[in-house]
Amino acid sequence: MSAHCQLTGTKPGFGNAISHSHRRTSRRFDPNIQRKRYWLPGEGRSVRLTLSAKAIKTIDTIGIEAAVARIRARGVKV
């Protein structure tokens, strides 16, 4: 599963891991990605979305219909 949120567009960030001796090695900061299924009453079907934890909270606030409209506005197929 790719570490990419369909609603917010959050992707992994990159940086350095710094050891005790201050040597730097490359590392990756992955977002907290979950796969979640929602029922779309307007279309009479369910959709499975790949979302970050923040996006799940956003859907709880704005509703699934508005969230799917935002996802489609970004050009992502649902």
Coordinates of N, CA and C in Angstrom, one line a residue:
M1 N 0.9 -1.2 0.0 CA 0.0 0.0 0.0 C 0.9 1.2 0.0
S2 N 0.6 2.2 -0.9 CA 1.4 3.4 -0.9 C 1.0 4.3 0.2
A3 N 2.0 5.0 0.8 CA 1.7 5.9 1.9 C 1.3 7.2 1.3
H4 N 0.0 7.3 0.9 CA -0.5 8.5 0.2 C -2.0 8.6 0.6
C5 N -2.4 9.8 1.1 CA -3.8 10.0 1.5 C -4.6 10.5 0.3
Q6 N -5.7 9.9 0.1 CA -6.6 10.4 -1.0 C -7.3 11.7 -0.8
L7 N -7.5 12.0 0.5 CA -8.3 13.3 0.8 C -7.3 14.5 0.9
T8 N -6.3 14.3 1.8 CA -5.4 15.5 2.0 C -4.2 15.5 1.1
G9 N -3.9 14.4 0.5 CA -2.7 14.3 -0.4 C -1.4 14.2 0.3
T10 N -1.5 13.8 1.6 CA -0.3 13.7 2.4 C 0.6 12.5 1.9
K11 N 1.9 12.8 1.8 CA 2.9 11.8 1.3 C 4.0 11.7 2.3
P12 N 4.9 10.7 2.2 CA 6.0 10.6 3.1 C 6.9 11.9 3.0
G13 N 7.5 12.2 4.1 CA 8.5 13.3 4.2 C 9.8 12.6 4.3
F14 N 10.9 13.3 3.9 CA 12.2 12.7 4.0 C 13.1 13.6 4.8
G15 N 14.0 13.0 5.5 CA 15.0 13.7 6.4 C 16.1 12.8 6.7
N16 N 16.8 13.2 7.9 CA 17.9 12.5 8.3 C 17.7 11.9 9.7
A17 N 18.1 10.7 10.0 CA 18.2 10.1 11.3 C 19.6 10.5 11.8
I18 N 19.6 11.1 13.0 CA 20.9 11.6 13.6 C 21.2 10.7 14.8
S19 N 22.4 10.0 14.7 CA 22.8 9.1 15.8 C 23.4 9.8 16.9
H20 N 23.7 9.1 18.0 CA 24.4 9.7 19.1 C 25.7 10.4 18.8
S21 N 26.4 9.7 17.8 CA 27.7 10.3 17.4 C 27.5 11.4 16.3
H22 N 26.2 11.7 16.0 CA 25.8 12.8 15.1 C 26.1 12.4 13.6
R23 N 26.2 11.1 13.3 CA 26.2 10.7 11.9 C 24.8 10.7 11.4
R24 N 24.7 11.2 10.1 CA 23.4 11.3 9.5 C 23.1 10.2 8.5
T25 N 22.0 9.6 8.6 CA 21.6 8.6 7.6 C 20.2 9.0 7.1
S26 N 19.8 8.7 5.9 CA 18.5 9.0 5.3 C 17.4 8.2 6.0
R27 N 16.3 8.9 6.2 CA 15.1 8.2 6.7 C 13.9 8.8 6.1
R28 N 12.7 8.1 6.4 CA 11.5 8.5 5.8 C 10.4 8.6 6.9
F29 N 9.7 9.7 6.9 CA 8.6 10.0 7.8 C 7.3 9.6 7.1
D30 N 6.7 8.5 7.4 CA 5.4 8.0 6.8 C 4.2 8.6 7.5
P31 N 3.2 9.0 6.8 CA 2.0 9.4 7.4 C 1.2 8.2 7.9
N32 N 0.3 8.4 8.9 CA -0.5 7.3 9.5 C -1.6 7.0 8.5
I33 N -1.4 6.1 7.6 CA -2.3 5.7 6.6 C -3.1 4.5 7.0
Q34 N -4.5 4.6 6.8 CA -5.4 3.5 7.1 C -6.3 3.3 5.9
R35 N -6.8 2.1 5.7 CA -7.8 1.8 4.7 C -9.1 1.7 5.4
K36 N -10.1 2.5 4.9 CA -11.4 2.6 5.6 C -12.5 2.5 4.6
R37 N -13.6 1.8 4.9 CA -14.7 1.7 4.0 C -15.8 2.6 4.5
Y38 N -16.4 3.3 3.6 CA -17.6 4.2 3.9 C -18.7 3.9 3.0
W39 N -19.9 4.1 3.5 CA -21.1 4.0 2.7 C -21.5 5.3 2.2
L40 N -21.7 5.4 0.8 CA -22.1 6.6 0.2 C -23.6 6.5 -0.1
P41 N -24.5 7.1 0.7 CA -25.9 7.0 0.5 C -26.4 7.6 -0.8
G42 N -25.8 8.6 -1.3 CA -26.2 9.3 -2.5 C -26.0 8.4 -3.7
E43 N -25.0 7.5 -3.7 CA -24.8 6.6 -4.8 C -25.2 5.2 -4.5
G44 N -25.6 4.9 -3.3 CA -26.1 3.5 -2.9 C -25.0 2.5 -3.0
R45 N -23.8 2.9 -2.7 CA -22.6 1.9 -2.7 C -21.6 2.3 -1.6
S46 N -20.7 1.4 -1.4 CA -19.7 1.7 -0.4 C -18.4 2.0 -1.2
V47 N -17.5 2.8 -0.6 CA -16.2 3.1 -1.2 C -15.1 2.8 -0.2
R48 N -14.0 2.3 -0.6 CA -12.9 2.0 0.2 C -11.8 3.1 0.0
L49 N -11.4 3.8 1.0 CA -10.5 4.9 0.8 C -9.2 4.7 1.6
T50 N -8.1 5.2 1.1 CA -6.8 5.2 1.7 C -6.6 6.6 2.3
L51 N -6.7 6.6 3.7 CA -6.8 7.9 4.3 C -5.7 8.0 5.5
S52 N -5.3 9.2 5.7 CA -4.5 9.4 6.9 C -5.4 9.6 8.1
A53 N -4.9 9.5 9.3 CA -5.7 9.6 10.5 C -6.3 10.9 10.6
K54 N -5.6 12.0 10.2 CA -6.2 13.3 10.2 C -7.4 13.4 9.2
A55 N -7.3 12.8 8.1 CA -8.4 12.8 7.1 C -9.6 12.1 7.6
I56 N -9.4 11.0 8.4 CA -10.6 10.3 9.0 C -11.3 11.2 9.9
K57 N -10.6 12.0 10.7 CA -11.2 13.0 11.6 C -11.9 14.1 10.8
T58 N -11.3 14.5 9.7 CA -12.0 15.5 8.8 C -13.3 14.9 8.3
I59 N -13.3 13.7 7.9 CA -14.6 13.1 7.3 C -15.6 13.0 8.4
D60 N -15.2 12.8 9.7 CA -16.2 12.8 10.8 C -16.8 14.2 11.0
T61 N -16.0 15.2 10.6 CA -16.5 16.6 10.8 C -17.4 17.0 9.6
I62 N -16.9 16.8 8.3 CA -17.6 17.4 7.2 C -18.5 16.4 6.5
G63 N -18.4 15.1 6.8 CA -19.3 14.1 6.2 C -18.6 13.5 5.0
I64 N -19.1 12.3 4.7 CA -18.5 11.5 3.6 C -18.8 12.1 2.2
E65 N -20.0 12.6 2.0 CA -20.4 13.2 0.7 C -19.5 14.4 0.3
A66 N -19.2 15.3 1.3 CA -18.4 16.4 1.0 C -16.9 16.0 0.8
A67 N -16.5 14.9 1.6 CA -15.1 14.5 1.5 C -14.9 13.8 0.1
V68 N -15.9 13.1 -0.4 CA -15.8 12.4 -1.7 C -15.7 13.5 -2.8
A69 N -16.5 14.6 -2.6 CA -16.5 15.7 -3.6 C -15.1 16.4 -3.6
R70 N -14.5 16.5 -2.4 CA -13.1 17.1 -2.4 C -12.1 16.1 -3.1
I71 N -12.3 14.8 -2.8 CA -11.3 13.9 -3.5 C -11.5 13.9 -5.0
R72 N -12.7 14.0 -5.5 CA -12.9 14.0 -6.9 C -12.5 15.4 -7.5
A73 N -12.5 16.5 -6.7 CA -12.0 17.7 -7.2 C -10.5 17.7 -7.3
R74 N -9.8 16.9 -6.6 CA -8.4 16.8 -6.7 C -8.0 15.9 -7.9
G75 N -9.0 15.3 -8.5 CA -8.8 14.5 -9.7 C -8.5 13.0 -9.4
V76 N -8.8 12.5 -8.2 CA -8.6 11.2 -7.8 C -9.9 10.4 -8.1
K77 N -9.9 9.3 -8.7 CA -11.0 8.5 -9.0 C -11.5 7.7 -7.7
V78 N -12.8 7.8 -7.5 CA -13.4 7.1 -6.3 C -14.4 6.1 -6.8

